Amino acid sequence: MSNSFVHLEYSTSHPGVERFERVVTAADGLRKGWNATRSLAGVLLAAMVATLVVLADQLMETWADSHLLAAWMLMWVIGFSALALLAPTARGLAARVMTGLDGWSQNVARRRADERLWDLARKDSRVMADIQAASSRAEDEQIETGGTGGGVGSSEPVTRVLRPEIAARLKRLSRRIWNE
């Protein structure tokens, strides 16, 4: 005998978990839509428009008493036209500022990494030997290829070639280490 008259249907998901997943997905979408350059451009644009509106207010203050509606409309026209005309300038300025800040932070990070490696090399002779070996390999590679980085005329194959900027950093580090 089968009990086919009992049909139990349980939910396979919890409503609270579904709501939380929707919130996390929406927050992730907001985070992906946020851009530091756009935010900076908005702040710069607001500052430029505010400056123009304050200047226009100073100029219109003398005749605004008798023509209040005209002054109010002129202020709005100045505000909206400043928004339209200064938006590309603010975007370009924000992009240049963000590019400069990115380059600066990369230089700071590179300098810190060099300092950490230098401190470690002064304390550990194995790291010092690795730096010397990498520096001599880079110099040998430059001598073998004639400074072009090609390796066409070398007698034995080069298994690992350092990028020029890394080789230069290692060379600087080894010079600093041995000079102190």
Short mmCIF file of N, CA and C in Angstrom, two decimals:
data_model
loop_
_atom_site.label_atom_id
_atom_site.label_comp_id
_atom_site.label_asym_id
_atom_site.label_seq_id
_atom_site.Cartn_x
_atom_site.Cartn_y
_atom_site.Cartn_z
N MET A 1 0.83 -1.15 0.00
CA MET A 1 0.00 0.00 0.00
C MET A 1 0.89 1.24 0.00
N SER A 2 0.62 2.15 -0.91
CA SER A 2 1.43 3.36 -0.99
C SER A 2 0.66 4.54 -0.44
N ASN A 3 1.39 5.41 0.17
CA ASN A 3 0.77 6.62 0.72
C ASN A 3 0.91 7.75 -0.28
N SER A 4 0.20 7.66 -1.34
CA SER A 4 0.32 8.66 -2.38
C SER A 4 -0.52 9.91 -2.08
N PHE A 5 -1.33 9.84 -1.06
CA PHE A 5 -2.15 11.00 -0.76
C PHE A 5 -1.39 12.07 0.04
N VAL A 6 -0.18 11.78 0.49
CA VAL A 6 0.62 12.76 1.23
C VAL A 6 1.62 13.39 0.26
N HIS A 7 1.47 14.66 0.04
CA HIS A 7 2.39 15.40 -0.83
C HIS A 7 3.01 16.53 -0.01
N LEU A 8 4.21 16.33 0.39
CA LEU A 8 4.92 17.36 1.15
C LEU A 8 5.86 18.10 0.20
N GLU A 9 5.65 19.38 0.09
CA GLU A 9 6.52 20.19 -0.76
C GLU A 9 7.22 21.21 0.12
N TYR A 10 8.50 21.01 0.27
CA TYR A 10 9.31 21.93 1.06
C TYR A 10 10.09 22.84 0.13
N SER A 11 10.28 24.04 0.60
CA SER A 11 11.05 25.00 -0.18
C SER A 11 12.53 24.59 -0.18
N THR A 12 13.17 24.72 -1.32
CA THR A 12 14.58 24.36 -1.41
C THR A 12 15.50 25.54 -1.13
N SER A 13 14.94 26.71 -0.96
CA SER A 13 15.78 27.88 -0.65
C SER A 13 15.09 28.71 0.43
N HIS A 14 15.92 29.43 1.16
CA HIS A 14 15.41 30.26 2.25
C HIS A 14 15.19 31.68 1.73
N PRO A 15 14.04 32.29 2.02
CA PRO A 15 13.78 33.64 1.50
C PRO A 15 14.80 34.68 1.99
N GLY A 16 15.27 34.53 3.22
CA GLY A 16 16.27 35.47 3.74
C GLY A 16 17.58 35.37 2.99
N VAL A 17 17.98 34.16 2.64
CA VAL A 17 19.21 33.97 1.89
C VAL A 17 19.06 34.55 0.49
N GLU A 18 17.89 34.37 -0.12
CA GLU A 18 17.65 34.94 -1.45
C GLU A 18 17.73 36.47 -1.42
N ARG A 19 17.13 37.09 -0.39
CA ARG A 19 17.20 38.54 -0.26
C ARG A 19 18.64 39.00 -0.07
N PHE A 20 19.40 38.29 0.76
CA PHE A 20 20.79 38.66 1.00
C PHE A 20 21.61 38.54 -0.28
N GLU A 21 21.38 37.50 -1.06
CA GLU A 21 22.10 37.34 -2.33
C GLU A 21 21.77 38.46 -3.30
N ARG A 22 20.51 38.89 -3.33
CA ARG A 22 20.13 40.01 -4.19
C ARG A 22 20.82 41.31 -3.75
N VAL A 23 20.91 41.51 -2.43
CA VAL A 23 21.58 42.71 -1.90
C VAL A 23 23.06 42.69 -2.26
N VAL A 24 23.71 41.54 -2.12
CA VAL A 24 25.13 41.43 -2.44
C VAL A 24 25.36 41.67 -3.93
N THR A 25 24.48 41.13 -4.76
CA THR A 25 24.60 41.34 -6.21
C THR A 25 24.42 42.82 -6.56
N ALA A 26 23.45 43.47 -5.93
CA ALA A 26 23.23 44.90 -6.20
C ALA A 26 24.41 45.74 -5.72
N ALA A 27 24.97 45.40 -4.56
CA ALA A 27 26.13 46.14 -4.05
C ALA A 27 27.35 45.94 -4.95
N ASP A 28 27.50 44.73 -5.47
CA ASP A 28 28.60 44.47 -6.38
C ASP A 28 28.45 45.27 -7.67
N GLY A 29 27.22 45.40 -8.15
CA GLY A 29 26.97 46.21 -9.34
C GLY A 29 27.27 47.68 -9.10
N LEU A 30 26.94 48.18 -7.90
CA LEU A 30 27.26 49.57 -7.56
C LEU A 30 28.76 49.78 -7.49
N ARG A 31 29.47 48.81 -6.91
CA ARG A 31 30.91 48.94 -6.78
C ARG A 31 31.59 48.93 -8.15
N LYS A 32 31.10 48.11 -9.05
CA LYS A 32 31.69 48.06 -10.38
C LYS A 32 31.41 49.33 -11.17
N GLY A 33 30.28 49.99 -10.90
CA GLY A 33 29.94 51.21 -11.60
C GLY A 33 30.67 52.44 -11.07
N TRP A 34 31.29 52.34 -9.90
CA TRP A 34 31.98 53.47 -9.30
C TRP A 34 33.35 53.60 -9.91
N ASN A 35 33.69 54.82 -10.26
CA ASN A 35 34.99 55.08 -10.86
C ASN A 35 35.56 56.33 -10.20
N ALA A 36 36.79 56.25 -9.73
CA ALA A 36 37.40 57.37 -9.01
C ALA A 36 37.55 58.58 -9.93
N THR A 37 37.83 58.35 -11.20
CA THR A 37 38.00 59.46 -12.13
C THR A 37 36.68 60.20 -12.32
N ARG A 38 35.59 59.46 -12.43
CA ARG A 38 34.29 60.11 -12.58
C ARG A 38 33.92 60.90 -11.34
N SER A 39 34.23 60.37 -10.17
CA SER A 39 33.92 61.07 -8.93
C SER A 39 34.73 62.35 -8.82
N LEU A 40 36.01 62.27 -9.14
CA LEU A 40 36.85 63.46 -9.10
C LEU A 40 36.39 64.49 -10.12
N ALA A 41 35.98 64.03 -11.29
CA ALA A 41 35.46 64.94 -12.31
C ALA A 41 34.21 65.64 -11.81
N GLY A 42 33.34 64.92 -11.13
CA GLY A 42 32.13 65.53 -10.59
C GLY A 42 32.43 66.59 -9.54
N VAL A 43 33.39 66.30 -8.67
CA VAL A 43 33.77 67.29 -7.65
C VAL A 43 34.38 68.53 -8.29
N LEU A 44 35.27 68.32 -9.26
CA LEU A 44 35.88 69.46 -9.94
C LEU A 44 34.85 70.29 -10.69
N LEU A 45 33.91 69.62 -11.34
CA LEU A 45 32.86 70.33 -12.06
C LEU A 45 32.00 71.14 -11.10
N ALA A 46 31.66 70.55 -9.96
CA ALA A 46 30.87 71.28 -8.97
C ALA A 46 31.62 72.50 -8.46
N ALA A 47 32.92 72.37 -8.27
CA ALA A 47 33.70 73.51 -7.80
C ALA A 47 33.76 74.62 -8.85
N MET A 48 33.92 74.23 -10.11
CA MET A 48 33.97 75.23 -11.18
C MET A 48 32.64 75.94 -11.33
N VAL A 49 31.55 75.20 -11.29
CA VAL A 49 30.21 75.81 -11.44
C VAL A 49 29.91 76.71 -10.25
N ALA A 50 30.27 76.27 -9.06
CA ALA A 50 30.03 77.09 -7.87
C ALA A 50 30.80 78.40 -7.95
N THR A 51 32.03 78.32 -8.45
CA THR A 51 32.83 79.55 -8.61
C THR A 51 32.17 80.50 -9.59
N LEU A 52 31.72 80.00 -10.72
CA LEU A 52 31.05 80.86 -11.70
C LEU A 52 29.75 81.44 -11.16
N VAL A 53 28.99 80.67 -10.42
CA VAL A 53 27.73 81.17 -9.87
C VAL A 53 28.00 82.25 -8.83
N VAL A 54 29.02 82.07 -8.01
CA VAL A 54 29.36 83.10 -7.02
C VAL A 54 29.80 84.38 -7.71
N LEU A 55 30.61 84.25 -8.76
CA LEU A 55 31.03 85.44 -9.50
C LEU A 55 29.84 86.14 -10.16
N ALA A 56 28.93 85.37 -10.73
CA ALA A 56 27.74 85.97 -11.35
C ALA A 56 26.87 86.64 -10.30
N ASP A 57 26.78 86.04 -9.13
CA ASP A 57 25.99 86.64 -8.05
C ASP A 57 26.58 87.97 -7.61
N GLN A 58 27.92 88.02 -7.54
CA GLN A 58 28.57 89.27 -7.16
C GLN A 58 28.30 90.37 -8.20
N LEU A 59 28.31 90.00 -9.47
CA LEU A 59 28.07 90.98 -10.52
C LEU A 59 26.62 91.44 -10.57
N MET A 60 25.69 90.52 -10.28
CA MET A 60 24.27 90.87 -10.39
C MET A 60 23.68 91.43 -9.10
N GLU A 61 24.45 91.51 -8.06
CA GLU A 61 23.93 91.94 -6.77
C GLU A 61 23.41 93.38 -6.80
N THR A 62 23.99 94.20 -7.61
CA THR A 62 23.59 95.62 -7.63
C THR A 62 22.22 95.84 -8.25
N TRP A 63 21.86 95.10 -9.28
CA TRP A 63 20.57 95.34 -9.93
C TRP A 63 19.55 94.26 -9.63
N ALA A 64 19.84 93.34 -8.76
CA ALA A 64 18.93 92.23 -8.48
C ALA A 64 17.73 92.65 -7.63
N ASP A 65 17.81 93.79 -6.95
CA ASP A 65 16.69 94.19 -6.08
C ASP A 65 15.42 94.44 -6.88
N SER A 66 15.53 95.09 -8.00
CA SER A 66 14.32 95.40 -8.76
C SER A 66 13.95 94.32 -9.76
N HIS A 67 14.88 93.46 -10.12
CA HIS A 67 14.61 92.42 -11.12
C HIS A 67 14.97 91.05 -10.54
N LEU A 68 14.27 90.66 -9.52
CA LEU A 68 14.61 89.44 -8.80
C LEU A 68 14.39 88.19 -9.66
N LEU A 69 13.29 88.13 -10.39
CA LEU A 69 13.01 86.97 -11.23
C LEU A 69 14.04 86.85 -12.37
N ALA A 70 14.40 87.96 -12.97
CA ALA A 70 15.39 87.92 -14.06
C ALA A 70 16.76 87.48 -13.52
N ALA A 71 17.12 87.96 -12.34
CA ALA A 71 18.40 87.55 -11.75
C ALA A 71 18.39 86.06 -11.43
N TRP A 72 17.28 85.57 -10.90
CA TRP A 72 17.18 84.16 -10.57
C TRP A 72 17.30 83.30 -11.83
N MET A 73 16.63 83.70 -12.90
CA MET A 73 16.69 82.94 -14.16
C MET A 73 18.10 83.01 -14.77
N LEU A 74 18.72 84.18 -14.70
CA LEU A 74 20.06 84.32 -15.23
C LEU A 74 21.06 83.45 -14.46
N MET A 75 20.88 83.36 -13.16
CA MET A 75 21.76 82.49 -12.36
C MET A 75 21.61 81.02 -12.79
N TRP A 76 20.38 80.57 -13.03
CA TRP A 76 20.17 79.20 -13.47
C TRP A 76 20.77 78.97 -14.86
N VAL A 77 20.62 79.94 -15.74
CA VAL A 77 21.20 79.82 -17.08
C VAL A 77 22.72 79.72 -16.99
N ILE A 78 23.31 80.56 -16.15
CA ILE A 78 24.76 80.51 -15.97
C ILE A 78 25.18 79.16 -15.38
N GLY A 79 24.43 78.68 -14.41
CA GLY A 79 24.76 77.39 -13.79
C GLY A 79 24.70 76.23 -14.78
N PHE A 80 23.61 76.16 -15.56
CA PHE A 80 23.48 75.05 -16.51
C PHE A 80 24.46 75.16 -17.67
N SER A 81 24.69 76.37 -18.14
CA SER A 81 25.67 76.50 -19.23
C SER A 81 27.08 76.19 -18.73
N ALA A 82 27.39 76.55 -17.50
CA ALA A 82 28.70 76.18 -16.95
C ALA A 82 28.82 74.67 -16.84
N LEU A 83 27.75 73.99 -16.44
CA LEU A 83 27.78 72.52 -16.39
C LEU A 83 28.07 71.94 -17.77
N ALA A 84 27.40 72.47 -18.77
CA ALA A 84 27.57 71.93 -20.12
C ALA A 84 28.94 72.25 -20.70
N LEU A 85 29.44 73.44 -20.44
CA LEU A 85 30.71 73.84 -21.04
C LEU A 85 31.94 73.33 -20.30
N LEU A 86 31.83 73.17 -19.00
CA LEU A 86 33.00 72.79 -18.21
C LEU A 86 33.12 71.28 -17.96
N ALA A 87 32.11 70.50 -18.32
CA ALA A 87 32.17 69.05 -18.07
C ALA A 87 33.36 68.38 -18.77
N PRO A 88 33.62 68.63 -20.06
CA PRO A 88 34.78 67.98 -20.69
C PRO A 88 36.11 68.40 -20.05
N THR A 89 36.20 69.66 -19.66
CA THR A 89 37.42 70.14 -19.01
C THR A 89 37.63 69.43 -17.68
N ALA A 90 36.57 69.28 -16.91
CA ALA A 90 36.68 68.61 -15.62
C ALA A 90 37.05 67.14 -15.79
N ARG A 91 36.46 66.48 -16.80
CA ARG A 91 36.81 65.07 -17.05
C ARG A 91 38.28 64.92 -17.43
N GLY A 92 38.76 65.79 -18.32
CA GLY A 92 40.16 65.72 -18.73
C GLY A 92 41.11 65.99 -17.58
N LEU A 93 40.79 66.99 -16.77
CA LEU A 93 41.63 67.30 -15.62
C LEU A 93 41.64 66.15 -14.62
N ALA A 94 40.48 65.55 -14.39
CA ALA A 94 40.41 64.42 -13.46
C ALA A 94 41.21 63.23 -13.99
N ALA A 95 41.14 62.98 -15.28
CA ALA A 95 41.90 61.86 -15.86
C ALA A 95 43.40 62.10 -15.71
N ARG A 96 43.84 63.34 -15.95
CA ARG A 96 45.27 63.65 -15.79
C ARG A 96 45.72 63.52 -14.34
N VAL A 97 44.87 63.98 -13.42
CA VAL A 97 45.22 63.87 -12.00
C VAL A 97 45.30 62.41 -11.58
N MET A 98 44.34 61.60 -12.01
CA MET A 98 44.36 60.18 -11.63
C MET A 98 45.55 59.45 -12.25
N THR A 99 45.91 59.79 -13.49
CA THR A 99 47.09 59.19 -14.12
C THR A 99 48.35 59.57 -13.36
N GLY A 100 48.45 60.81 -12.98
CA GLY A 100 49.61 61.25 -12.20
C GLY A 100 49.68 60.57 -10.84
N LEU A 101 48.53 60.45 -10.17
CA LEU A 101 48.52 59.78 -8.87
C LEU A 101 48.85 58.29 -9.00
N ASP A 102 48.37 57.65 -10.06
CA ASP A 102 48.70 56.24 -10.27
C ASP A 102 50.20 56.06 -10.50
N GLY A 103 50.79 56.92 -11.31
CA GLY A 103 52.23 56.84 -11.55
C GLY A 103 53.03 57.10 -10.29
N TRP A 104 52.58 58.07 -9.50
CA TRP A 104 53.27 58.37 -8.26
C TRP A 104 53.21 57.20 -7.30
N SER A 105 52.02 56.59 -7.15
CA SER A 105 51.89 55.46 -6.22
C SER A 105 52.70 54.26 -6.70
N GLN A 106 52.79 54.04 -8.02
CA GLN A 106 53.63 52.95 -8.51
C GLN A 106 55.10 53.21 -8.22
N ASN A 107 55.54 54.46 -8.37
CA ASN A 107 56.92 54.79 -8.05
C ASN A 107 57.21 54.61 -6.57
N VAL A 108 56.27 54.99 -5.71
CA VAL A 108 56.45 54.81 -4.27
C VAL A 108 56.53 53.32 -3.94
N ALA A 109 55.65 52.53 -4.53
CA ALA A 109 55.67 51.08 -4.27
C ALA A 109 56.97 50.45 -4.76
N ARG A 110 57.43 50.88 -5.94
CA ARG A 110 58.68 50.35 -6.48
C ARG A 110 59.86 50.72 -5.58
N ARG A 111 59.87 51.96 -5.09
CA ARG A 111 60.94 52.40 -4.21
C ARG A 111 60.93 51.62 -2.90
N ARG A 112 59.73 51.39 -2.34
CA ARG A 112 59.64 50.60 -1.10
C ARG A 112 60.11 49.18 -1.32
N ALA A 113 59.74 48.60 -2.46
CA ALA A 113 60.18 47.23 -2.75
C ALA A 113 61.70 47.18 -2.88
N ASP A 114 62.28 48.18 -3.53
CA ASP A 114 63.74 48.22 -3.64
C ASP A 114 64.40 48.33 -2.27
N GLU A 115 63.83 49.16 -1.42
CA GLU A 115 64.39 49.31 -0.07
C GLU A 115 64.28 48.02 0.73
N ARG A 116 63.15 47.33 0.62
CA ARG A 116 63.00 46.07 1.35
C ARG A 116 63.99 45.03 0.84
N LEU A 117 64.15 44.96 -0.49
CA LEU A 117 65.10 44.02 -1.05
C LEU A 117 66.52 44.37 -0.64
N TRP A 118 66.83 45.64 -0.59
CA TRP A 118 68.16 46.08 -0.20
C TRP A 118 68.44 45.72 1.26
N ASP A 119 67.46 45.96 2.14
CA ASP A 119 67.62 45.60 3.55
C ASP A 119 67.79 44.10 3.71
N LEU A 120 67.01 43.34 2.96
CA LEU A 120 67.11 41.89 3.03
C LEU A 120 68.46 41.41 2.50
N ALA A 121 68.94 42.03 1.43
CA ALA A 121 70.23 41.64 0.86
C ALA A 121 71.38 41.95 1.80
N ARG A 122 71.27 43.02 2.56
CA ARG A 122 72.33 43.33 3.52
C ARG A 122 72.36 42.32 4.65
N LYS A 123 71.22 41.73 4.97
CA LYS A 123 71.15 40.78 6.08
C LYS A 123 71.41 39.34 5.63
N ASP A 124 71.08 39.02 4.39
CA ASP A 124 71.17 37.63 3.92
C ASP A 124 72.11 37.56 2.72
N SER A 125 73.17 36.80 2.86
CA SER A 125 74.16 36.71 1.79
C SER A 125 73.63 35.96 0.57
N ARG A 126 72.64 35.09 0.76
CA ARG A 126 72.08 34.36 -0.38
C ARG A 126 71.34 35.31 -1.33
N VAL A 127 70.60 36.25 -0.75
CA VAL A 127 69.90 37.23 -1.57
C VAL A 127 70.91 38.12 -2.30
N MET A 128 71.98 38.47 -1.60
CA MET A 128 73.04 39.27 -2.23
C MET A 128 73.64 38.51 -3.41
N ALA A 129 73.87 37.23 -3.24
CA ALA A 129 74.43 36.42 -4.33
C ALA A 129 73.45 36.34 -5.50
N ASP A 130 72.16 36.24 -5.22
CA ASP A 130 71.16 36.21 -6.28
C ASP A 130 71.14 37.53 -7.05
N ILE A 131 71.25 38.63 -6.33
CA ILE A 131 71.26 39.93 -7.00
C ILE A 131 72.49 40.06 -7.87
N GLN A 132 73.65 39.63 -7.36
CA GLN A 132 74.88 39.71 -8.14
C GLN A 132 74.79 38.83 -9.38
N ALA A 133 74.23 37.63 -9.22
CA ALA A 133 74.12 36.72 -10.36
C ALA A 133 73.17 37.30 -11.42
N ALA A 134 72.06 37.85 -10.98
CA ALA A 134 71.12 38.44 -11.94
C ALA A 134 71.74 39.65 -12.64
N SER A 135 72.47 40.44 -11.89
CA SER A 135 73.12 41.60 -12.49
C SER A 135 74.18 41.19 -13.50
N SER A 136 74.98 40.18 -13.15
CA SER A 136 76.01 39.74 -14.10
C SER A 136 75.39 39.07 -15.33
N ARG A 137 74.28 38.33 -15.15
CA ARG A 137 73.58 37.75 -16.30
C ARG A 137 73.06 38.83 -17.22
N ALA A 138 72.52 39.89 -16.63
CA ALA A 138 71.99 40.99 -17.44
C ALA A 138 73.12 41.69 -18.20
N GLU A 139 74.25 41.88 -17.54
CA GLU A 139 75.39 42.50 -18.22
C GLU A 139 75.92 41.60 -19.32
N ASP A 140 76.02 40.28 -19.05
CA ASP A 140 76.48 39.34 -20.07
C ASP A 140 75.54 39.32 -21.26
N GLU A 141 74.25 39.37 -21.00
CA GLU A 141 73.27 39.37 -22.07
C GLU A 141 73.42 40.62 -22.93
N GLN A 142 73.66 41.76 -22.30
CA GLN A 142 73.84 42.99 -23.07
C GLN A 142 75.12 42.92 -23.89
N ILE A 143 76.17 42.33 -23.35
CA ILE A 143 77.43 42.21 -24.09
C ILE A 143 77.27 41.26 -25.27
N GLU A 144 76.61 40.10 -25.03
CA GLU A 144 76.45 39.10 -26.09
C GLU A 144 75.59 39.61 -27.24
N THR A 145 74.56 40.34 -26.92
CA THR A 145 73.64 40.79 -27.97
C THR A 145 73.99 42.17 -28.49
N GLY A 146 74.98 42.78 -27.93
CA GLY A 146 75.36 44.11 -28.39
C GLY A 146 74.40 45.17 -27.89
N GLY A 147 73.68 44.88 -26.80
CA GLY A 147 72.77 45.87 -26.23
C GLY A 147 71.41 45.89 -26.89
N THR A 148 71.15 45.01 -27.85
CA THR A 148 69.85 45.04 -28.53
C THR A 148 68.83 44.17 -27.84
N GLY A 149 69.28 43.19 -27.03
CA GLY A 149 68.35 42.30 -26.34
C GLY A 149 67.88 41.16 -27.22
N GLY A 150 68.50 40.96 -28.37
CA GLY A 150 68.02 39.93 -29.29
C GLY A 150 68.53 38.55 -28.96
N GLY A 151 69.83 38.35 -28.93
CA GLY A 151 70.38 37.03 -28.67
C GLY A 151 70.57 36.23 -29.93
N VAL A 152 70.61 36.84 -31.10
CA VAL A 152 70.74 36.11 -32.35
C VAL A 152 72.16 35.57 -32.52
N GLY A 153 73.17 36.35 -32.13
CA GLY A 153 74.55 35.94 -32.37
C GLY A 153 75.20 35.24 -31.20
N SER A 154 74.45 34.84 -30.18
CA SER A 154 75.09 34.23 -29.01
C SER A 154 75.42 32.77 -29.29
N SER A 155 76.50 32.30 -28.63
CA SER A 155 76.97 30.93 -28.88
C SER A 155 76.13 29.90 -28.15
N GLU A 156 75.63 30.23 -26.97
CA GLU A 156 74.78 29.29 -26.25
C GLU A 156 73.43 29.94 -25.98
N PRO A 157 72.38 29.14 -25.92
CA PRO A 157 71.05 29.72 -25.76
C PRO A 157 70.86 30.31 -24.36
N VAL A 158 70.16 31.41 -24.31
CA VAL A 158 69.87 32.05 -23.03
C VAL A 158 68.53 31.50 -22.55
N THR A 159 68.53 30.94 -21.35
CA THR A 159 67.31 30.33 -20.86
C THR A 159 66.36 31.35 -20.25
N ARG A 160 66.89 32.40 -19.64
CA ARG A 160 66.02 33.39 -19.02
C ARG A 160 66.59 34.77 -19.27
N VAL A 161 65.77 35.65 -19.80
CA VAL A 161 66.20 37.01 -20.09
C VAL A 161 65.40 37.95 -19.21
N LEU A 162 66.09 38.82 -18.48
CA LEU A 162 65.43 39.80 -17.64
C LEU A 162 64.97 40.98 -18.49
N ARG A 163 63.85 41.53 -18.09
CA ARG A 163 63.40 42.75 -18.76
C ARG A 163 64.39 43.86 -18.44
N PRO A 164 64.58 44.81 -19.34
CA PRO A 164 65.59 45.85 -19.13
C PRO A 164 65.38 46.67 -17.85
N GLU A 165 64.12 46.98 -17.51
CA GLU A 165 63.90 47.78 -16.31
C GLU A 165 64.25 47.01 -15.04
N ILE A 166 64.01 45.68 -15.05
CA ILE A 166 64.37 44.88 -13.88
C ILE A 166 65.88 44.75 -13.78
N ALA A 167 66.54 44.55 -14.91
CA ALA A 167 67.99 44.46 -14.90
C ALA A 167 68.61 45.76 -14.41
N ALA A 168 68.05 46.89 -14.81
CA ALA A 168 68.58 48.17 -14.35
C ALA A 168 68.37 48.35 -12.85
N ARG A 169 67.20 47.94 -12.34
CA ARG A 169 66.95 48.04 -10.90
C ARG A 169 67.90 47.16 -10.12
N LEU A 170 68.14 45.94 -10.62
CA LEU A 170 69.07 45.04 -9.93
C LEU A 170 70.49 45.59 -9.96
N LYS A 171 70.85 46.20 -11.06
CA LYS A 171 72.18 46.78 -11.16
C LYS A 171 72.34 47.94 -10.17
N ARG A 172 71.30 48.79 -10.08
CA ARG A 172 71.35 49.87 -9.11
C ARG A 172 71.44 49.36 -7.69
N LEU A 173 70.64 48.33 -7.38
CA LEU A 173 70.68 47.76 -6.04
C LEU A 173 72.05 47.19 -5.71
N SER A 174 72.63 46.45 -6.66
CA SER A 174 73.93 45.85 -6.36
C SER A 174 74.99 46.94 -6.19
N ARG A 175 74.91 48.02 -6.97
CA ARG A 175 75.86 49.10 -6.79
C ARG A 175 75.69 49.75 -5.43
N ARG A 176 74.44 49.96 -5.01
CA ARG A 176 74.20 50.57 -3.71
C ARG A 176 74.68 49.69 -2.57
N ILE A 177 74.44 48.38 -2.73
CA ILE A 177 74.84 47.45 -1.68
C ILE A 177 76.35 47.40 -1.54
N TRP A 178 77.05 47.33 -2.63
CA TRP A 178 78.51 47.19 -2.57
C TRP A 178 79.21 48.50 -2.26
N ASN A 179 78.56 49.63 -2.48
CA ASN A 179 79.17 50.91 -2.16
C ASN A 179 79.03 51.29 -0.70
N GLU A 180 78.16 50.60 0.01
CA GLU A 180 77.97 50.92 1.43
C GLU A 180 78.65 49.93 2.32
#
